[in-house]
Coordinates of C-alpha atoms in Angstrom, one line a residue:
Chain S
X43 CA 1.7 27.9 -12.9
X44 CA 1.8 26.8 -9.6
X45 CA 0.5 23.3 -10.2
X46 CA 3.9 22.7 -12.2
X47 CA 6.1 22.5 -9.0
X48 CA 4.4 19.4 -8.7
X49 CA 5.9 17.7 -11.4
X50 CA 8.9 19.6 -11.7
X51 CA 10.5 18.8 -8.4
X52 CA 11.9 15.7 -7.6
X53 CA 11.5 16.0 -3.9
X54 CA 8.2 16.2 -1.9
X55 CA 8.6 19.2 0.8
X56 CA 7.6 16.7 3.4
X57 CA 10.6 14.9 3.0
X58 CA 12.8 17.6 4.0
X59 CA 11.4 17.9 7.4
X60 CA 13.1 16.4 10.4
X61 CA 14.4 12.7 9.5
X62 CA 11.8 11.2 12.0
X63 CA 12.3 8.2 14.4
X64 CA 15.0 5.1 12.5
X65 CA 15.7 7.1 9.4
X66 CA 18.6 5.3 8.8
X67 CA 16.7 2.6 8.1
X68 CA 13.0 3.2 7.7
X69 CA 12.9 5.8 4.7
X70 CA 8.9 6.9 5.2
X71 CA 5.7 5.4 6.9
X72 CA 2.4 5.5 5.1
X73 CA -1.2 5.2 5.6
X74 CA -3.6 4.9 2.8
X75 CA -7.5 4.7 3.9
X76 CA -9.8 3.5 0.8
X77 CA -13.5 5.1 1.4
X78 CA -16.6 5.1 -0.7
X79 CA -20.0 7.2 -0.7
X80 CA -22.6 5.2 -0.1
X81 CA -25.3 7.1 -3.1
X82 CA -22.9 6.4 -5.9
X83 CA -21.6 3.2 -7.8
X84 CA -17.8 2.4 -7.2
X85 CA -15.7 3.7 -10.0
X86 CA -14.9 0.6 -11.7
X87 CA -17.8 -0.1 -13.3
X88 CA -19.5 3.6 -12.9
X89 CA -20.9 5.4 -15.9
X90 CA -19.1 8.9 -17.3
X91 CA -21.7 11.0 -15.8
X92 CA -21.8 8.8 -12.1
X93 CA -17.5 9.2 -12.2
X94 CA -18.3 13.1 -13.1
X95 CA -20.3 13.7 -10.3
X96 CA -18.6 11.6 -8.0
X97 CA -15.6 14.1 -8.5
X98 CA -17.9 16.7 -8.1
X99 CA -19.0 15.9 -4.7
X100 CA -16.2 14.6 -3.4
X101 CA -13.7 17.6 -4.7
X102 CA -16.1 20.0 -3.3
X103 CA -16.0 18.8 -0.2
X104 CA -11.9 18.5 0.2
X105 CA -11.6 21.9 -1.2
X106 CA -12.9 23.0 2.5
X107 CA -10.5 21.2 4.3
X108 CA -7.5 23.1 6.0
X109 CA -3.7 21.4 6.6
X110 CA -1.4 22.9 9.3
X111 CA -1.2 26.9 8.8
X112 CA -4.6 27.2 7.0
X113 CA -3.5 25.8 3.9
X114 CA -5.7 24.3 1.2
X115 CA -5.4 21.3 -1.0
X116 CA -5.0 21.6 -4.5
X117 CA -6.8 19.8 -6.8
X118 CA -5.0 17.7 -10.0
X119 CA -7.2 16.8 -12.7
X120 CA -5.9 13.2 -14.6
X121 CA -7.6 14.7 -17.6
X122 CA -5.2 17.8 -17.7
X123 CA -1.9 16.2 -18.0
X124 CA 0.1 14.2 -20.4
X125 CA 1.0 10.9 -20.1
X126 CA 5.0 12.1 -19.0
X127 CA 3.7 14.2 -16.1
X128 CA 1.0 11.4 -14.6
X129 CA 4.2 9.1 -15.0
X130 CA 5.9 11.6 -12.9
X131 CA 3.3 12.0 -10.2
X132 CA 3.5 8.0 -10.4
X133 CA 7.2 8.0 -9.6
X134 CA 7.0 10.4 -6.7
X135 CA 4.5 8.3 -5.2
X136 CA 1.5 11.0 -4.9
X137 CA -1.0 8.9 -7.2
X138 CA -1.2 5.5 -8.0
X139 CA -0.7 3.9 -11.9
X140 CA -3.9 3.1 -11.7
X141 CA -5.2 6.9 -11.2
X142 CA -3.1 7.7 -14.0
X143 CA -3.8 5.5 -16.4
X144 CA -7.1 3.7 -16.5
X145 CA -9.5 6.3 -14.2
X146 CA -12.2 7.9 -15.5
X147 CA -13.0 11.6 -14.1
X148 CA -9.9 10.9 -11.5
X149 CA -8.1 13.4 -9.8
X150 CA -5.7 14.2 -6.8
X151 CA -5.8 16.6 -4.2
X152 CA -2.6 17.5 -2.2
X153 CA -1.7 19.1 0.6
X154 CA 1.4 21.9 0.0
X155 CA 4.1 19.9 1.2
X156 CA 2.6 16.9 -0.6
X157 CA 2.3 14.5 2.2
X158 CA -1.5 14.2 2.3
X159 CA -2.7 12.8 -1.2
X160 CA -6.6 11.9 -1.3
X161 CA -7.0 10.1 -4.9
X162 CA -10.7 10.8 -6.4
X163 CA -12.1 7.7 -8.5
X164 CA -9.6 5.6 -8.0
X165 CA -10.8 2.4 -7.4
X166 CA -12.8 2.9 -4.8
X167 CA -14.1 7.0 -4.4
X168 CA -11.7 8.4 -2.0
X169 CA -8.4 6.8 -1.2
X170 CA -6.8 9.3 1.3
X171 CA -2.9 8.4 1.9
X172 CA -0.6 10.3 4.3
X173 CA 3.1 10.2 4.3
X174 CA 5.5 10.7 7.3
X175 CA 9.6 10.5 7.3
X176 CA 11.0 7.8 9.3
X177 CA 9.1 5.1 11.6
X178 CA 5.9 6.7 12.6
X179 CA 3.1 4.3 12.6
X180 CA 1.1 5.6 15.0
X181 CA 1.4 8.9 14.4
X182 CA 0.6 8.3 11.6
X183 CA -2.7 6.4 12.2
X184 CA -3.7 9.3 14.4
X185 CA -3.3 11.9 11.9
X186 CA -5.2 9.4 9.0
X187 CA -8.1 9.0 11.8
X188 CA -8.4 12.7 11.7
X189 CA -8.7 13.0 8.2
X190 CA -11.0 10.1 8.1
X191 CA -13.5 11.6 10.8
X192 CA -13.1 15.2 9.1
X193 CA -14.0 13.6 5.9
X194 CA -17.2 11.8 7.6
X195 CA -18.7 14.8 8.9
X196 CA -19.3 15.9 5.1
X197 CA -19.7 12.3 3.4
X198 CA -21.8 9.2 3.9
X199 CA -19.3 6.0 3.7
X200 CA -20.7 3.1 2.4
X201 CA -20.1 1.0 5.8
X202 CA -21.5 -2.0 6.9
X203 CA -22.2 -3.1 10.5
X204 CA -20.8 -6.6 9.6
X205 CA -17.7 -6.3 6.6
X206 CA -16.8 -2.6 7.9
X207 CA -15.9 0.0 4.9
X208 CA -17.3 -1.5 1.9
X209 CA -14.5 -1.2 -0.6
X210 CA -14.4 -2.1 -4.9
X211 CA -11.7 -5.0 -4.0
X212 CA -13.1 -7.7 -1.3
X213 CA -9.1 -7.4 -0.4
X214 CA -9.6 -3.7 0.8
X215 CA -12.8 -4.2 2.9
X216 CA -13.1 -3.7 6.6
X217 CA -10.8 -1.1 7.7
X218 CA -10.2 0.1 4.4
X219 CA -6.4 0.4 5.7
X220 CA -3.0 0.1 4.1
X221 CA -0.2 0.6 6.3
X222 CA 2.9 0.7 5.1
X223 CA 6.9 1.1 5.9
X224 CA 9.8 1.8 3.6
X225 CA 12.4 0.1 4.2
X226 CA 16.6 0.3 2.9
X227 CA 17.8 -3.2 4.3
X228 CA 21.6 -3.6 1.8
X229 CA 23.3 -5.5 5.0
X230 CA 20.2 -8.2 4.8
X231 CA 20.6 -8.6 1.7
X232 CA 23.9 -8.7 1.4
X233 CA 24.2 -11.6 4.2
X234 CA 21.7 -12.9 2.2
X235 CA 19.4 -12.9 5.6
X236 CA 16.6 -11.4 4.1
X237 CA 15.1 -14.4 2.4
X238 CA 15.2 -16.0 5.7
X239 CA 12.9 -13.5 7.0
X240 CA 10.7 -13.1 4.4
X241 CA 8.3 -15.8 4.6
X242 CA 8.3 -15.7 8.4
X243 CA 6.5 -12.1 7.5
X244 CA 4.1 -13.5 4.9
X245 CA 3.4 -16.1 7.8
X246 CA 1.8 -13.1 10.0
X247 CA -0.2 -11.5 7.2
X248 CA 2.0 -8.9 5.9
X249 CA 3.7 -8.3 2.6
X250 CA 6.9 -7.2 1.1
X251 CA 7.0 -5.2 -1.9
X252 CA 9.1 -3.2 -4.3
X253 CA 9.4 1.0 -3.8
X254 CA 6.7 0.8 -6.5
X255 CA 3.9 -1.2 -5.0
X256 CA 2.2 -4.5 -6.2
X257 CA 3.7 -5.8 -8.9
X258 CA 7.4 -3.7 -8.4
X259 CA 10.7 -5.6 -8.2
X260 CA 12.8 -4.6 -5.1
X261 CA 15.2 -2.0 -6.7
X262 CA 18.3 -0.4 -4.5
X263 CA 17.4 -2.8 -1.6
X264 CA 14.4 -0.8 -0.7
X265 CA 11.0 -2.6 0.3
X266 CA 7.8 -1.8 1.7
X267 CA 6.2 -3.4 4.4
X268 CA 2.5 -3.8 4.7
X269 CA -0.3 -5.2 6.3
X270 CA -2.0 -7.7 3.9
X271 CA -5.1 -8.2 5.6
X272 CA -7.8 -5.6 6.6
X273 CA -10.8 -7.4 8.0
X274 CA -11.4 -8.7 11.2
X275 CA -8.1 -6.6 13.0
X276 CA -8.6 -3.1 14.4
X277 CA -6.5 -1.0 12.5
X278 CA -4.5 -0.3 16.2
X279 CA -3.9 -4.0 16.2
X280 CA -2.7 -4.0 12.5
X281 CA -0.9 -0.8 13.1
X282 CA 0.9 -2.8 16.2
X283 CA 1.9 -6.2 14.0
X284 CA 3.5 -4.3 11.4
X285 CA 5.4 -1.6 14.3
X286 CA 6.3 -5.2 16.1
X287 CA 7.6 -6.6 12.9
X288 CA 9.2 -3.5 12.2
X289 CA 10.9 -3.3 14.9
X290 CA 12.6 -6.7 14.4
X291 CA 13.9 -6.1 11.0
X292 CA 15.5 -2.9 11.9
X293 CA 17.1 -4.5 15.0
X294 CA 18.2 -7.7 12.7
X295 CA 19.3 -4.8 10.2
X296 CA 21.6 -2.7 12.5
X297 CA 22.6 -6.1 13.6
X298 CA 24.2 -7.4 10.8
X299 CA 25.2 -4.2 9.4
X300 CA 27.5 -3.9 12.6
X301 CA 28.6 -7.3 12.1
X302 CA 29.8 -6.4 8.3
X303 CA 31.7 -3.6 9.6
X304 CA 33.5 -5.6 12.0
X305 CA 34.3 -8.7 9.9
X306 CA 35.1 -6.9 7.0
X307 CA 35.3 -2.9 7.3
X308 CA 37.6 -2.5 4.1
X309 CA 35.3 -4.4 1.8
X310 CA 32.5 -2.7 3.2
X311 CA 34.7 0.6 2.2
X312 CA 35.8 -0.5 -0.6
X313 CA 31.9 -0.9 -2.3
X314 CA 30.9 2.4 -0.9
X315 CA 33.5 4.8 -1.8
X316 CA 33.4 2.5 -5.1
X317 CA 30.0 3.4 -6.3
X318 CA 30.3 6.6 -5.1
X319 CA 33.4 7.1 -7.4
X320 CA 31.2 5.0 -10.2
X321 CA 28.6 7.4 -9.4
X322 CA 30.6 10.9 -9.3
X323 CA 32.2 9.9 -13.1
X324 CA 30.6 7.4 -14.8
X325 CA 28.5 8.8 -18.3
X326 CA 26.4 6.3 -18.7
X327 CA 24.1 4.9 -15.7
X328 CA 21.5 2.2 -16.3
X329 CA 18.8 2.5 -14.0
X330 CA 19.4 -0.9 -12.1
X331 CA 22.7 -0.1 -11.6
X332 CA 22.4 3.3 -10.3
X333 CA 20.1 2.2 -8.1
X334 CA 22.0 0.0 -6.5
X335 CA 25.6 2.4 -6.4
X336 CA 22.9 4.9 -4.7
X337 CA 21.9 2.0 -2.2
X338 CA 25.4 1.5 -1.6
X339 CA 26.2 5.8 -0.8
X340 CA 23.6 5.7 1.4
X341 CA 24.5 3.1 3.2
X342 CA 28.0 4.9 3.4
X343 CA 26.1 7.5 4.7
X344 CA 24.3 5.8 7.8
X345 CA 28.1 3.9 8.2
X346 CA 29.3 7.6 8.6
X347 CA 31.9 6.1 6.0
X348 CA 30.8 9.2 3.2
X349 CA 30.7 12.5 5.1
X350 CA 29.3 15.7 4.1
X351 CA 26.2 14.3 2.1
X352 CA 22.7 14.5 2.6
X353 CA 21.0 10.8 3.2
X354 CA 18.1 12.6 1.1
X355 CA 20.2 11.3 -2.0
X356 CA 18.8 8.3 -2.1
X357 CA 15.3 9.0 -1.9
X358 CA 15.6 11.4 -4.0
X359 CA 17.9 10.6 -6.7
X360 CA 16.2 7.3 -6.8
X361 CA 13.4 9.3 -8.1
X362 CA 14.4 12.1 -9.9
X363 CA 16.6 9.1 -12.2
X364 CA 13.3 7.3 -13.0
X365 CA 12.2 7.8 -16.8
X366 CA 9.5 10.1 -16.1
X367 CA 11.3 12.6 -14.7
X368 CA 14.5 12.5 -16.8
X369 CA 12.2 13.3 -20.0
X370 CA 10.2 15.7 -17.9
X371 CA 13.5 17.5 -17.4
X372 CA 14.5 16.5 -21.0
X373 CA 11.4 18.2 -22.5
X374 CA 11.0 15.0 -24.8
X375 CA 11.0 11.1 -25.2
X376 CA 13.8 9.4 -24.6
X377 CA 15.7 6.1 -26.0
X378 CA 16.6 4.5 -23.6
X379 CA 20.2 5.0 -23.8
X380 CA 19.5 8.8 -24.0
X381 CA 18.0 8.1 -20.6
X382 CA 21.3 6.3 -18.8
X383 CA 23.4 9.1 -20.8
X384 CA 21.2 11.7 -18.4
X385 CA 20.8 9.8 -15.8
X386 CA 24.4 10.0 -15.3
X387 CA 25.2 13.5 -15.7
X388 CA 22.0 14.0 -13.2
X389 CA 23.5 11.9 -10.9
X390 CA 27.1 13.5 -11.3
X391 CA 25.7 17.2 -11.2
X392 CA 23.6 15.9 -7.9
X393 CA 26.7 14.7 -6.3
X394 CA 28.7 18.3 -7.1
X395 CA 25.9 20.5 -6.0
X396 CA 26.6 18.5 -2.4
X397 CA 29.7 18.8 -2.4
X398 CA 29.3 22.8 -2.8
X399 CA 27.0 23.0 -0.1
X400 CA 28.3 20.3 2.2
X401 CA 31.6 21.7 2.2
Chain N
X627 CA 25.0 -19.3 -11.3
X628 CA 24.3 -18.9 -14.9
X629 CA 21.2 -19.9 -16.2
X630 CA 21.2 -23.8 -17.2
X631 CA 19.3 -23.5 -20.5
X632 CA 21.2 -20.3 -22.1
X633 CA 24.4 -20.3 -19.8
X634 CA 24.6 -16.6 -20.8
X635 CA 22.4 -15.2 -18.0
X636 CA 22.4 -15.2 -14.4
X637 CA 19.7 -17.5 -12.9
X638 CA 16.7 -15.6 -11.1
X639 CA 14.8 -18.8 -10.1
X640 CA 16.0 -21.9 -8.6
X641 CA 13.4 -24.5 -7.6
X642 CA 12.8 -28.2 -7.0
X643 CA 10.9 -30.2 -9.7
X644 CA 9.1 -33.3 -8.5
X645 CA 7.4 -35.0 -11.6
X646 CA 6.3 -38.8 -10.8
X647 CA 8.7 -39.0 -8.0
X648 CA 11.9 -37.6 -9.7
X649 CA 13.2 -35.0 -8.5
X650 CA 15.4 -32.4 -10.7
X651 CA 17.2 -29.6 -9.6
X652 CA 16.2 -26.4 -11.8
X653 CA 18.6 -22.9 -12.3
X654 CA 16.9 -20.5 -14.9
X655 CA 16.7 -16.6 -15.7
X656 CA 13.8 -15.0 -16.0
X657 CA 13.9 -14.9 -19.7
X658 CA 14.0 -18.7 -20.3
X659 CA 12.1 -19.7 -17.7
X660 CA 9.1 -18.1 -19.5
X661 CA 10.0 -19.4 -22.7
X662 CA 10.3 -22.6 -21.4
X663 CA 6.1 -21.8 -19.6
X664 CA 7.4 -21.9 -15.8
X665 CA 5.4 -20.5 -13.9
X666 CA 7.2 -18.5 -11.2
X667 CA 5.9 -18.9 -7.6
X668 CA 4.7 -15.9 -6.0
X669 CA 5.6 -13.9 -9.2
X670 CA 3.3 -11.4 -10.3
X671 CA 2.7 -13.0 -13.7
X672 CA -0.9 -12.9 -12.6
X673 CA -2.2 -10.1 -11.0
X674 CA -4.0 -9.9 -7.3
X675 CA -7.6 -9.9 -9.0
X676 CA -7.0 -13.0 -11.8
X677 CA -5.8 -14.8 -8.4
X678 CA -8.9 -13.5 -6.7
X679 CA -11.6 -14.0 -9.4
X680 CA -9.9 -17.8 -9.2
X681 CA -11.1 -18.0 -5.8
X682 CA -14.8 -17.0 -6.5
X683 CA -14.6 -19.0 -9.3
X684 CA -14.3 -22.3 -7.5
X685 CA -17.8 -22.5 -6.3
X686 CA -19.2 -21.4 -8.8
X687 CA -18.0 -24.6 -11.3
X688 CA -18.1 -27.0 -8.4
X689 CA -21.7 -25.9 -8.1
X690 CA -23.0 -27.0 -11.5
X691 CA -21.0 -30.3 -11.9
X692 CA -18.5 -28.3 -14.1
X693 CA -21.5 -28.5 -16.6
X694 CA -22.0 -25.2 -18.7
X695 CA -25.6 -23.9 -17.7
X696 CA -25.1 -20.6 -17.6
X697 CA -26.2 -19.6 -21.3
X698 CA -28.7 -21.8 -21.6
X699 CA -30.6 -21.2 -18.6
X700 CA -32.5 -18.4 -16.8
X701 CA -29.5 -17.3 -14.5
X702 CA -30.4 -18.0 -10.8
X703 CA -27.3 -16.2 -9.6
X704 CA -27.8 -13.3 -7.6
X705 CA -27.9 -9.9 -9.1
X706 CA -27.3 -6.5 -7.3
X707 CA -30.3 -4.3 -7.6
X708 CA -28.2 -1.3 -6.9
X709 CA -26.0 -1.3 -9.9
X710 CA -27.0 -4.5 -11.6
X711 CA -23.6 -5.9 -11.4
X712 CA -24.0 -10.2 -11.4
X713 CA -22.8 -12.7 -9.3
X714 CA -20.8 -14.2 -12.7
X715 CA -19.4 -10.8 -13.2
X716 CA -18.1 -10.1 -10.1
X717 CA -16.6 -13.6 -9.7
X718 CA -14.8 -12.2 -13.5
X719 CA -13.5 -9.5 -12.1
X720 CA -13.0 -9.6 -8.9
X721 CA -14.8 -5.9 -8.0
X722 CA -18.0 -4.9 -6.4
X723 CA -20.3 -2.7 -8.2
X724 CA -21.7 -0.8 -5.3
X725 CA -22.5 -0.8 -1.6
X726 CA -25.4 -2.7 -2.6
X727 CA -23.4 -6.2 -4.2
X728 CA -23.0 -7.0 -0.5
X729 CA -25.9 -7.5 0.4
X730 CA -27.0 -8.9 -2.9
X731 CA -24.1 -11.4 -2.7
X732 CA -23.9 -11.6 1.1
X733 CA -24.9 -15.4 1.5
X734 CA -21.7 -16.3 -1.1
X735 CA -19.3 -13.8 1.0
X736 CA -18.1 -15.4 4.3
X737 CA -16.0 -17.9 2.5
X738 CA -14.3 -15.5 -0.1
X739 CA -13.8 -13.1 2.6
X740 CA -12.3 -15.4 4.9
X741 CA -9.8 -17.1 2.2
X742 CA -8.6 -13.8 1.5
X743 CA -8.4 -12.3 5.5
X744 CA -6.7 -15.5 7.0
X745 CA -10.0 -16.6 8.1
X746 CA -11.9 -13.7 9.0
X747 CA -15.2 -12.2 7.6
X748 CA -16.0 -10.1 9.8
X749 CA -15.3 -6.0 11.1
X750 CA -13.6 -5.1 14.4
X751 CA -12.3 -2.1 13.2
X752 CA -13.5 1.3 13.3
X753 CA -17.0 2.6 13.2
X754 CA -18.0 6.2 11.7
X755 CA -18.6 9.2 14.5
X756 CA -21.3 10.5 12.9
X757 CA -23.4 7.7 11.4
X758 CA -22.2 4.9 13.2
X759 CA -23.3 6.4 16.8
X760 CA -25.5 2.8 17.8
X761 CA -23.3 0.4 16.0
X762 CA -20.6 2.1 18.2
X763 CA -22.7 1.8 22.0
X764 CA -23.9 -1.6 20.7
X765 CA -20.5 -3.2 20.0
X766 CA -19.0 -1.1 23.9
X767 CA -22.1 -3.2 25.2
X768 CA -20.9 -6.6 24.0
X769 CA -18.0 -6.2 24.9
X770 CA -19.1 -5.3 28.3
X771 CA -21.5 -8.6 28.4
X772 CA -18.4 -10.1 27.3
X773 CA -16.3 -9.2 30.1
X774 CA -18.7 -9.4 32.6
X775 CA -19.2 -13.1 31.8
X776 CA -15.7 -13.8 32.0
X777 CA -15.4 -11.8 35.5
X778 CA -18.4 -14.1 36.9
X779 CA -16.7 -17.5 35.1
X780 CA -13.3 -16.2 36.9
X781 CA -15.5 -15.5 40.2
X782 CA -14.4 -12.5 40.4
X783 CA -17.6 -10.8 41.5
X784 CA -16.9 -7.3 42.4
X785 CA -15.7 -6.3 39.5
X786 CA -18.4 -8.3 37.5
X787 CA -21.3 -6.1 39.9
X788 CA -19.5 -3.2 39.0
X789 CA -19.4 -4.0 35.2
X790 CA -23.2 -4.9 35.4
X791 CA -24.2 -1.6 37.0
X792 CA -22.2 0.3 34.2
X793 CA -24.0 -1.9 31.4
X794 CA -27.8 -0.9 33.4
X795 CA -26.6 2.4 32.8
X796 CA -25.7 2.8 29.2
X797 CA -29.0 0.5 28.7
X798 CA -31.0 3.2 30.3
X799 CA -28.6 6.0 28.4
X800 CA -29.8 4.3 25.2
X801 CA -33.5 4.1 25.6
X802 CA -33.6 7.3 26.8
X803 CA -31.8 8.3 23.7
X804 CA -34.2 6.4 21.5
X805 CA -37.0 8.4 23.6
X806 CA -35.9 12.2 22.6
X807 CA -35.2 11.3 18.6

């Protein structure tokens, strides 16, 4: 059951790789491309058998394709898991709620180490996304350009001289392109400079999010960045607003976080090795709460305050403490105060397992 | 700062209420602000594509005088012959059916497109390798044209005889292309 390690680990292999350029602020980079064929109907309003063979085609085609060392993609089929386990896929960021919940013949193919995802009849045929560690924005366009000219060698897009890659949403037309940062900003937040910068961002046509997307409340002072607009820019020159802006926010975040540690080192001590105690013994952990304790270790962590510790625990306890996967590891629903009960002892046997190997 | 109507819970939204000219100062959480039917700015009690079929919308009633024709009359609205999706609908929802809807909506797109991409309607992005081949040498030639103008408006006229000898070049390239297929 191979397709099981998929939903059973918390942790995508491509996020153990080399932390990448700013990891101790920029978590991951991402590039999402939305294509369409140009013989079919868009999924959204597209008939059972159109969405069937649109899957057809298009999984066909991807099943040729070959990632670093020959590997192939493997295909997910919505239709063959629960509702628990597309929540899972959800949380780890490999499809989107949309896939999961309201698609009709959708699927997701993903590459070994689960950092190439292309979604099938999502809401527009193919959205291909690719995920790197750290701040790598133009790699990462490169290496979504080469999927994208792959791809067009086997498929007709539905492109348009004048409005570019004709896309279900008028908001996704053009370039298609979604490029996006993750970013863990606690010492903007907690100089309350954030909100000063925020609009200033809207201002240049990009958008802040939560980890979860549209819609998602900025949990454990993580936030994506991403370009709002996707007509009318080359995607170098979006690519090159967001890496400018980027760029700023991590200088304005190393910024302050230096200031805090020289105004006030024992108060910044005090609420990391606090939530890391809170963390190590508490029993029962509320999501919001545990993420921001876990915003707080890491941020001990990039301080070098907490040594010994994988910055990996954020990302992925962040994750793996999201209700999906506690009742995927449960086996069952879950109350919701079953769900802080396990969340803590998750957390608590996370924390011991690094102290074994970090010691 | 608790929240001023329940004094229980922390305040998530703090605003400025002008109504005829007062101003009042308002501190609520999340839970009684809804109750009470404020609307949150820039919260996602609406999603991307109500806000969006809002925008198509507004032509569409400013249009008919606000007067409700639609039922009663043969529509006139454009209809995509590829999927059959309708103007109305699309306004509704907010999606395309096809490739097709835009060129079947294509005189009622500019303006949408540009409210929603700061202004602009049009692609500058990239082209497909394989079956964009002419768009590709087409746009590299007006961009050349483009340059060289700007090289003879700045007087700068080596470079601009050099840029015209490269553009007589492609030119020939491409009708010699056109000649072979």
């Amino acid at each position: 059951m191979s397709l099981q390690r998929f939903i059973s680990e918390a942790i995508s292999p491509w996020m153990k790789n080399e932390p990448g350029p700013d990891s101790d602020i920029v978590l991951s980079t991402r590039i999402r491309l939305a294509r369409n064929m140009e013989q079919y109907p868009f999924p959204v309003f597209a008939s059972q058998e159109t969405a069937e063979a649109v899957l057809h085609h298009t999984a066909r085609e991807f099943s040729s394709i070959r990632m670093q060392a020959g590997s192939s993609l493997e295909r997910l089929n919505m239709d063959d898991f629960t509702l628990n386990e597309k929540r899972v896929l959800v949380e780890k960021h490999l499809i989107s709620p949309y896939l999961a919940e309201r698609s009709q013949f959708g699927a997701v193919m993903l590459s070994p180490d689960e950092s190439v995802s292309i979604m099938l009849n999502e809401e527009d045929h193919i959205r291909m996304q690719s995920l790197f560690r750290g701040f790598q924005l133009s790699e990462g366009l490169d290496f979504s350009n080469k999927l994208d000219d792959w791809t067009e060698e086997k498929i007709t897009y539905a492109f348009d001289e004048k409005r570019g890659y004709l896309t279900s949403c008028p908001t996704n037309v053009g370039t298609g392109m979604r490029a996006s940062v993750m970013m863990h900003l606690p010492a903007l937040v907690m100089t309350r400079q954030l909100n000063r910068i925020l609009p200033a961002i809207h201002q240049l046509g990009l958008v802040v999010r939560g980890i979860y997307g549209e819609g998602s409340e900025a949990q454990g002072n993580l936030f994506q960045i991403s370009n709002q607009m996707t007509l009318g820019k080359s995607e170098e020159d979006i690519v090159e607003d967001l890496q400018g802006v980027v760029t700023q926010i991590i200088r304005q975040e190393r910024m302050a976080r230096d200031a805090l540690m020289r105004s006030s080192r024992t108060y910044m001590e005090d609420k990391v090795f606090r939530s890391f105690g809170i963390l190590k013994n508490s029993r029962i952990m509320e999501s919001k709460e545990a993420t921001e304790r876990l915003s707080d270790v890491r941020l001990g962590i990039d301080l070098d305050l907490i040594k010994g510790i994988s910055g990996n625990i954020l990302n992925e306890l962040m994750i793996l403490t999201q209700s999906g996967f506690l009742q995927q590891y449960a086996k069952k629903e879950l109350r919701a105060d079953e769900r802080d009960m396990r969340r803590a002892s998750l957390i608590r046997e996370r924390m011991e397992l690094e102290k074994e190997s970090g010691e | 700062m608790l929240c001023q109507e329940c004094q229980t819970r922390q305040a998530a939204l703090h605003f400025t209420k002008i109504i005829n000219g007062k101003k009042a100062e308002m501190h609520l959480c999340d839970e009684c602000a809804r109750n009470k039917g404020e609307q949150i700015p820039g919260s996602n009690s609406y999603s991307i594509h109500e806000l969006l079929s809002g925008l198509l919308n507004v032509e569409q009633v400013s249009g008919n005088n606000g007067f409700k024709t639609q039922e009663t009359e043969e529509p006139k609205q454009p209809v995509c012959r590829g999927c059959g999706l309708t103007y109305e609908r699309f306004a509704k929802t907010g999606r395309f059916g096809c490739a097709q809807c835009y060129q079947a909506f294509e005189t009622k797109l500019d303006p949408i497109l540009k409210r929603v991409h700061s202004g602009n309607y049009r692609h500058s992005g990239k082209i497909p390798k394989r079956t964009g081949g002419n768009i590709k040498v087409q746009r590299e030639m007006e961009q050349l044209r483009e340059d060289l103008r700007s090289r003879v408006e700045q007087e700068e006229f080596e470079e601009a005889a050099r840029l015209r000898d490269y553009i007589r070049e492609l030119e020939k390239k491409m009708h010699s292309g056109e000649e072979d297929a």
